[in-house]
GROMACS .gro file of C-alpha atoms in nm:
model
  279
    1MET     CA    1  20.519  -2.680   2.115
    2ASN     CA    2  20.174  -2.547   2.200
    3SER     CA    3  20.010  -2.537   2.536
    4CYS     CA    4  19.811  -2.857   2.484
    5GLN     CA    5  20.118  -3.062   2.404
    6LEU     CA    6  20.294  -2.914   2.705
    7TRP     CA    7  20.007  -3.012   2.924
    8ASP     CA    8  20.012  -3.371   2.798
    9LEU     CA    9  20.390  -3.396   2.865
   10LYS     CA   10  20.343  -3.277   3.222
   11MET     CA   11  20.076  -3.534   3.277
   12TRP     CA   12  20.305  -3.819   3.154
   13VAL     CA   13  20.588  -3.707   3.380
   14LEU     CA   14  20.355  -3.688   3.677
   15MET     CA   15  20.224  -4.034   3.612
   16GLY     CA   16  20.578  -4.172   3.585
   17VAL     CA   17  20.677  -4.024   3.919
   18VAL     CA   18  20.368  -4.167   4.084
   19CYS     CA   19  20.440  -4.513   3.943
   20LEU     CA   20  20.804  -4.495   4.056
   21CYS     CA   21  20.705  -4.400   4.408
   22HIS     CA   22  20.451  -4.674   4.418
   23CYS     CA   23  20.709  -4.933   4.311
   24VAL     CA   24  20.980  -4.818   4.556
   25PHE     CA   25  20.750  -4.803   4.853
   26GLY     CA   26  20.592  -5.135   4.763
   27GLN     CA   27  20.931  -5.317   4.750
   28LEU     CA   28  21.048  -5.155   5.076
   29PHE     CA   29  20.734  -5.274   5.246
   30GLU     CA   30  20.761  -5.626   5.100
   31SER     CA   31  21.139  -5.656   5.183
   32LYS     CA   32  21.074  -5.553   5.535
   33LEU     CA   33  20.821  -5.826   5.574
   34LYS     CA   34  21.039  -6.097   5.417
   35GLY     CA   35  21.372  -5.975   5.555
   36ALA     CA   36  21.522  -5.910   5.207
   37PRO     CA   37  21.837  -5.690   5.222
   38ARG     CA   38  21.808  -5.506   4.896
   39LEU     CA   39  21.572  -5.319   4.682
   40ILE     CA   40  21.521  -5.372   4.315
   41CYS     CA   41  21.346  -5.089   4.140
   42SER     CA   42  21.214  -5.110   3.791
   43VAL     CA   43  21.028  -4.857   3.590
   44PRO     CA   44  20.696  -4.989   3.450
   45GLY     CA   45  20.654  -4.986   3.079
   46SER     CA   46  20.359  -4.846   2.888
   47PRO     CA   47  20.021  -5.007   2.964
   48GLY     CA   48  19.942  -5.317   2.760
   49LEU     CA   49  19.620  -5.391   2.568
   50PRO     CA   50  19.311  -5.497   2.772
   51GLY     CA   51  19.287  -5.874   2.817
   52LYS     CA   52  18.979  -6.091   2.732
   53PRO     CA   53  18.696  -6.093   2.987
   54GLY     CA   54  18.711  -6.383   3.233
   55PRO     CA   55  18.433  -6.634   3.288
   56SER     CA   56  18.137  -6.534   3.496
   57GLY     CA   57  18.149  -6.623   3.861
   58ALA     CA   58  17.905  -6.847   4.043
   59LEU     CA   59  17.561  -6.700   4.128
   60GLY     CA   60  17.563  -6.569   4.483
   61ALA     CA   61  17.310  -6.663   4.745
   62ASP     CA   62  16.995  -6.461   4.780
   63GLY     CA   63  17.028  -6.184   5.027
   64ASN     CA   64  16.790  -6.115   5.309
   65HIS     CA   65  16.482  -5.916   5.215
   66ASP     CA   66  16.369  -5.685   5.485
   67LEU     CA   67  15.985  -5.675   5.486
   68SER     CA   68  15.845  -5.339   5.565
   69VAL     CA   69  15.558  -5.334   5.813
   70SER     CA   70  15.269  -5.095   5.747
   71GLY     CA   71  15.219  -4.847   6.017
   72LEU     CA   72  14.891  -4.800   6.212
   73LYS     CA   73  14.614  -4.605   6.042
   74GLY     CA   74  14.597  -4.260   6.179
   75ARG     CA   75  14.277  -4.106   6.326
   76VAL     CA   76  14.031  -3.933   6.106
   77GLY     CA   77  14.083  -3.565   6.127
   78PRO     CA   78  13.797  -3.324   6.214
   79THR     CA   79  13.544  -3.242   5.943
   80GLY     CA   80  13.618  -2.919   5.775
   81LYS     CA   81  13.368  -2.637   5.746
   82ILE     CA   82  13.118  -2.653   5.462
   83GLY     CA   83  13.236  -2.439   5.184
   84GLY     CA   84  13.026  -2.178   5.011
   85ARG     CA   85  12.792  -2.280   4.731
   86GLY     CA   86  12.962  -2.270   4.399
   87ASP     CA   87  12.828  -2.123   4.081
   88ARG     CA   88  12.572  -2.326   3.893
   89GLY     CA   89  12.738  -2.527   3.624
   90PRO     CA   90  12.614  -2.542   3.267
   91ALA     CA   91  12.321  -2.772   3.195
   92GLY     CA   92  12.420  -3.114   3.073
   93LYS     CA   93  12.293  -3.280   2.763
   94ARG     CA   94  11.944  -3.423   2.776
   95GLY     CA   95  11.949  -3.793   2.848
   96PRO     CA   96  11.750  -4.053   2.656
   97THR     CA   97  11.379  -4.085   2.727
   98GLY     CA   98  11.299  -4.359   2.974
   99GLU     CA   99  11.032  -4.626   2.929
  100ASN     CA  100  10.674  -4.549   3.028
  101GLY     CA  101  10.597  -4.653   3.383
  102GLY     CA  102  10.302  -4.867   3.488
  103VAL     CA  103   9.961  -4.714   3.565
  104GLY     CA  104   9.938  -4.618   3.932
  105GLN     CA  105   9.646  -4.689   4.165
  106LEU     CA  106   9.334  -4.475   4.137
  107GLY     CA  107   9.356  -4.186   4.382
  108PRO     CA  108   9.071  -4.076   4.610
  109PRO     CA  109   8.804  -3.851   4.457
  110GLY     CA  110   8.876  -3.483   4.484
  111PRO     CA  111   8.648  -3.232   4.657
  112ASP     CA  112   8.345  -3.097   4.474
  113GLY     CA  113   8.423  -2.796   4.265
  114GLU     CA  114   8.240  -2.465   4.285
  115LYS     CA  115   7.906  -2.440   4.112
  116GLY     CA  116   7.950  -2.318   3.759
  117ASP     CA  117   7.766  -2.035   3.591
  118LYS     CA  118   7.422  -2.097   3.452
  119GLY     CA  119   7.445  -2.223   3.098
  120LYS     CA  120   7.272  -2.077   2.798
  121ARG     CA  121   6.918  -2.179   2.717
  122GLY     CA  122   6.917  -2.487   2.500
  123PRO     CA  123   6.729  -2.526   2.173
  124ARG     CA  124   6.354  -2.571   2.188
  125GLY     CA  125   6.260  -2.935   2.208
  126THR     CA  126   5.995  -3.115   2.016
  127ALA     CA  127   5.642  -3.070   2.140
  128GLY     CA  128   5.518  -3.340   2.372
  129ILE     CA  129   5.184  -3.514   2.374
  130CYS     CA  130   4.934  -3.304   2.564
  131LYS     CA  131   4.754  -3.485   2.845
  132CYS     CA  132   4.575  -3.179   2.967
  133GLY     CA  133   4.285  -3.374   3.107
  134SER     CA  134   4.503  -3.535   3.372
  135LEU     CA  135   4.633  -3.193   3.476
  136LEU     CA  136   4.293  -3.033   3.539
  137PRO     CA  137   4.202  -3.016   3.910
  138LYS     CA  138   3.874  -3.186   3.988
  139SER     CA  139   3.660  -3.148   4.299
  140ALA     CA  140   3.282  -3.201   4.338
  141PHE     CA  141   3.044  -3.361   4.586
  142SER     CA  142   2.675  -3.423   4.656
  143VAL     CA  143   2.559  -3.576   4.985
  144GLY     CA  144   2.234  -3.649   5.166
  145ILE     CA  145   2.127  -3.719   5.525
  146THR     CA  146   1.948  -4.017   5.678
  147SER     CA  147   1.826  -3.870   6.012
  148SER     CA  148   1.596  -3.577   6.093
  149TYR     CA  149   1.650  -3.282   6.325
  150PRO     CA  150   2.032  -3.284   6.366
  151PRO     CA  151   2.205  -3.097   6.654
  152GLU     CA  152   2.216  -2.719   6.630
  153LYS     CA  153   2.518  -2.485   6.585
  154ILE     CA  154   2.755  -2.763   6.479
  155PRO     CA  155   2.831  -2.900   6.129
  156ILE     CA  156   2.544  -3.113   5.998
  157LYS     CA  157   2.678  -3.458   5.910
  158PHE     CA  158   2.541  -3.548   5.567
  159ASN     CA  159   2.633  -3.914   5.586
  160LYS     CA  160   2.480  -4.043   5.263
  161VAL     CA  161   2.745  -3.985   4.993
  162LEU     CA  162   2.600  -3.963   4.641
  163PHE     CA  163   2.912  -3.828   4.470
  164ASN     CA  164   3.255  -3.727   4.600
  165GLU     CA  165   3.507  -3.647   4.322
  166GLY     CA  166   3.853  -3.615   4.480
  167GLY     CA  167   3.728  -3.729   4.823
  168HIS     CA  168   3.738  -3.372   4.961
  169TYR     CA  169   3.410  -3.405   5.153
  170ASN     CA  170   3.432  -3.590   5.487
  171PRO     CA  171   3.105  -3.759   5.593
  172GLN     CA  172   3.242  -3.820   5.942
  173THR     CA  173   3.270  -3.446   6.015
  174GLY     CA  174   3.020  -3.298   5.765
  175LYS     CA  175   3.293  -3.063   5.630
  176TYR     CA  176   3.420  -3.001   5.279
  177ILE     CA  177   3.796  -2.925   5.280
  178CYS     CA  178   3.938  -2.728   4.985
  179ALA     CA  179   4.231  -2.886   4.800
  180TYR     CA  180   4.276  -2.641   4.508
  181PRO     CA  181   4.252  -2.262   4.529
  182GLY     CA  182   3.983  -2.124   4.304
  183VAL     CA  183   3.615  -2.031   4.268
  184TYR     CA  184   3.354  -2.277   4.401
  185TYR     CA  185   2.978  -2.312   4.382
  186PHE     CA  186   2.780  -2.446   4.684
  187SER     CA  187   2.404  -2.517   4.720
  188TYR     CA  188   2.159  -2.694   4.946
  189ASP     CA  189   1.798  -2.817   4.920
  190ILE     CA  190   1.648  -2.914   5.254
  191THR     CA  191   1.307  -3.069   5.325
  192LEU     CA  192   1.147  -2.938   5.644
  193ALA     CA  193   0.852  -3.072   5.843
  194ASN     CA  194   0.664  -2.965   6.152
  195LYS     CA  195   0.905  -2.678   6.234
  196HIS     CA  196   1.059  -2.371   6.081
  197LEU     CA  197   1.415  -2.393   5.948
  198ALA     CA  198   1.705  -2.150   6.010
  199ILE     CA  199   2.009  -2.283   5.824
  200GLY     CA  200   2.333  -2.123   5.702
  201LEU     CA  201   2.643  -2.196   5.489
  202VAL     CA  202   2.963  -2.154   5.691
  203GLN     CA  203   3.325  -2.096   5.573
  204ASN     CA  204   3.597  -2.130   5.840
  205GLY     CA  205   3.349  -2.041   6.116
  206GLN     CA  206   3.196  -1.743   5.934
  207TYR     CA  207   2.842  -1.748   5.787
  208ARG     CA  208   2.839  -1.686   5.415
  209ILE     CA  209   2.464  -1.712   5.364
  210LYS     CA  210   2.167  -1.758   5.599
  211THR     CA  211   1.814  -1.863   5.508
  212PHE     CA  212   1.499  -1.879   5.721
  213ASP     CA  213   1.199  -2.081   5.604
  214ALA     CA  214   0.864  -2.092   5.786
  215ASN     CA  215   0.669  -2.413   5.773
  216THR     CA  216   0.324  -2.323   5.638
  217GLY     CA  217   0.199  -2.673   5.591
  218ASN     CA  218   0.294  -3.026   5.656
  219HIS     CA  219   0.615  -3.017   5.444
  220ASP     CA  220   0.820  -2.747   5.273
  221ILE     CA  221   1.153  -2.694   5.088
  222ALA     CA  222   1.436  -2.457   5.192
  223SER     CA  223   1.718  -2.386   4.947
  224GLY     CA  224   2.020  -2.161   4.901
  225SER     CA  225   2.332  -2.126   4.686
  226THR     CA  226   2.641  -1.907   4.647
  227VAL     CA  227   2.972  -1.870   4.470
  228MET     CA  228   3.293  -1.797   4.665
  229TYR     CA  229   3.673  -1.814   4.647
  230LEU     CA  230   3.849  -2.076   4.858
  231ASN     CA  231   4.211  -2.123   4.952
  232PRO     CA  232   4.363  -2.462   5.024
  233GLU     CA  233   4.256  -2.604   5.364
  234ASP     CA  234   3.948  -2.380   5.382
  235GLU     CA  235   3.648  -2.561   5.536
  236VAL     CA  236   3.282  -2.530   5.434
  237TRP     CA  237   2.972  -2.684   5.604
  238LEU     CA  238   2.602  -2.636   5.688
  239GLU     CA  239   2.459  -2.580   6.036
  240ILE     CA  240   2.134  -2.479   6.215
  241PHE     CA  241   2.202  -2.130   6.345
  242TYR     CA  242   1.883  -2.056   6.550
  243HIS     CA  243   1.754  -2.246   6.854
  244ASP     CA  244   1.438  -2.451   6.803
  245GLN     CA  245   1.425  -2.361   6.434
  246ASN     CA  246   1.535  -2.704   6.326
  247GLY     CA  247   1.274  -2.849   6.093
  248LEU     CA  248   1.519  -3.050   5.879
  249PHE     CA  249   1.349  -3.372   5.774
  250ALA     CA  250   1.500  -3.681   5.614
  251ASP     CA  251   1.354  -4.010   5.499
  252PRO     CA  252   1.608  -4.295   5.523
  253GLY     CA  253   1.486  -4.435   5.193
  254TRP     CA  254   1.501  -4.105   5.006
  255ALA     CA  255   1.759  -3.841   4.930
  256ASP     CA  256   1.539  -3.542   4.993
  257SER     CA  257   1.779  -3.315   5.190
  258LEU     CA  258   2.097  -3.247   4.991
  259PHE     CA  259   2.419  -3.050   5.024
  260SER     CA  260   2.634  -3.005   4.707
  261GLY     CA  261   2.939  -2.816   4.582
  262PHE     CA  262   3.201  -2.819   4.308
  263LEU     CA  263   3.501  -2.629   4.169
  264LEU     CA  264   3.410  -2.385   3.893
  265TYR     CA  265   3.771  -2.301   3.794
  266ALA     CA  266   4.105  -2.313   3.964
  267ASP     CA  267   4.338  -2.020   4.036
  268THR     CA  268   4.570  -2.021   3.733
  269ASN     CA  269   4.838  -1.809   3.905
  270TYR     CA  270   4.869  -2.073   4.175
  271PHE     CA  271   4.917  -2.354   3.923
  272ASP     CA  272   5.160  -2.151   3.710
  273THR     CA  273   5.378  -2.097   4.017
  274LEU     CA  274   5.345  -2.464   4.105
  275ALA     CA  275   5.456  -2.562   3.754
  276GLU     CA  276   5.766  -2.337   3.778
  277ASP     CA  277   5.863  -2.506   4.104
  278TYR     CA  278   5.850  -2.847   3.936
  279ALA     CA  279   6.030  -2.732   3.620
   0.00000   0.00000   0.00000
């Protein structure tokens, strides 16, 4: 007999003793309760085969379900400190292109930019139609007088205008006022009667020429002429320069005492500069 078989035999003996004790003590306890005088002990046989399962019992009543109650929400804890900035993550994939937006409102005009550099000279244009005649300065006058013996040492007012190109002679003052710089020619032819004549041509208060004519008969003629350069606004006139030597005679129906002048040629430098200013 090996050890395993010996162990199984011991287990059967132990189980038999336990069953015997259980039977004896159970009958003693039952006889004591019923007042039975004797004990009957029997040894149980070997266990029988399992019987068939019995029918299911009736469904029991539902038990009580304890409902759990949610507790109160706790307070929000204090905000933690802001953590340090993490490393920049890799760039994501480019998303799809969105639709074009609508045109916005026109913004206010920006400030003027700085003046640009002077551009290169352009190509020569086609020649224009020359209207040189309208560009030439013109100035000329010839005037007479209708009264004899005018006042002395003031401009003689030649009030009978025969010609006044440009309107540069003023019959109200007796003065010619220069409009264009250049070279001018002035002359006078004066009829004298009964007296001698001392007359001179004046520019801006300065005598340019003086002539003295003695009356040797009933009537005589005094004349003079000169060429001079004038600047714009220069004034030229005739006047009697000596007291009681005023024999100037005039017949209202004639033009026998004359004062004349005209522009010979203008100062080209002045007009070239003027043209550059208008270019």
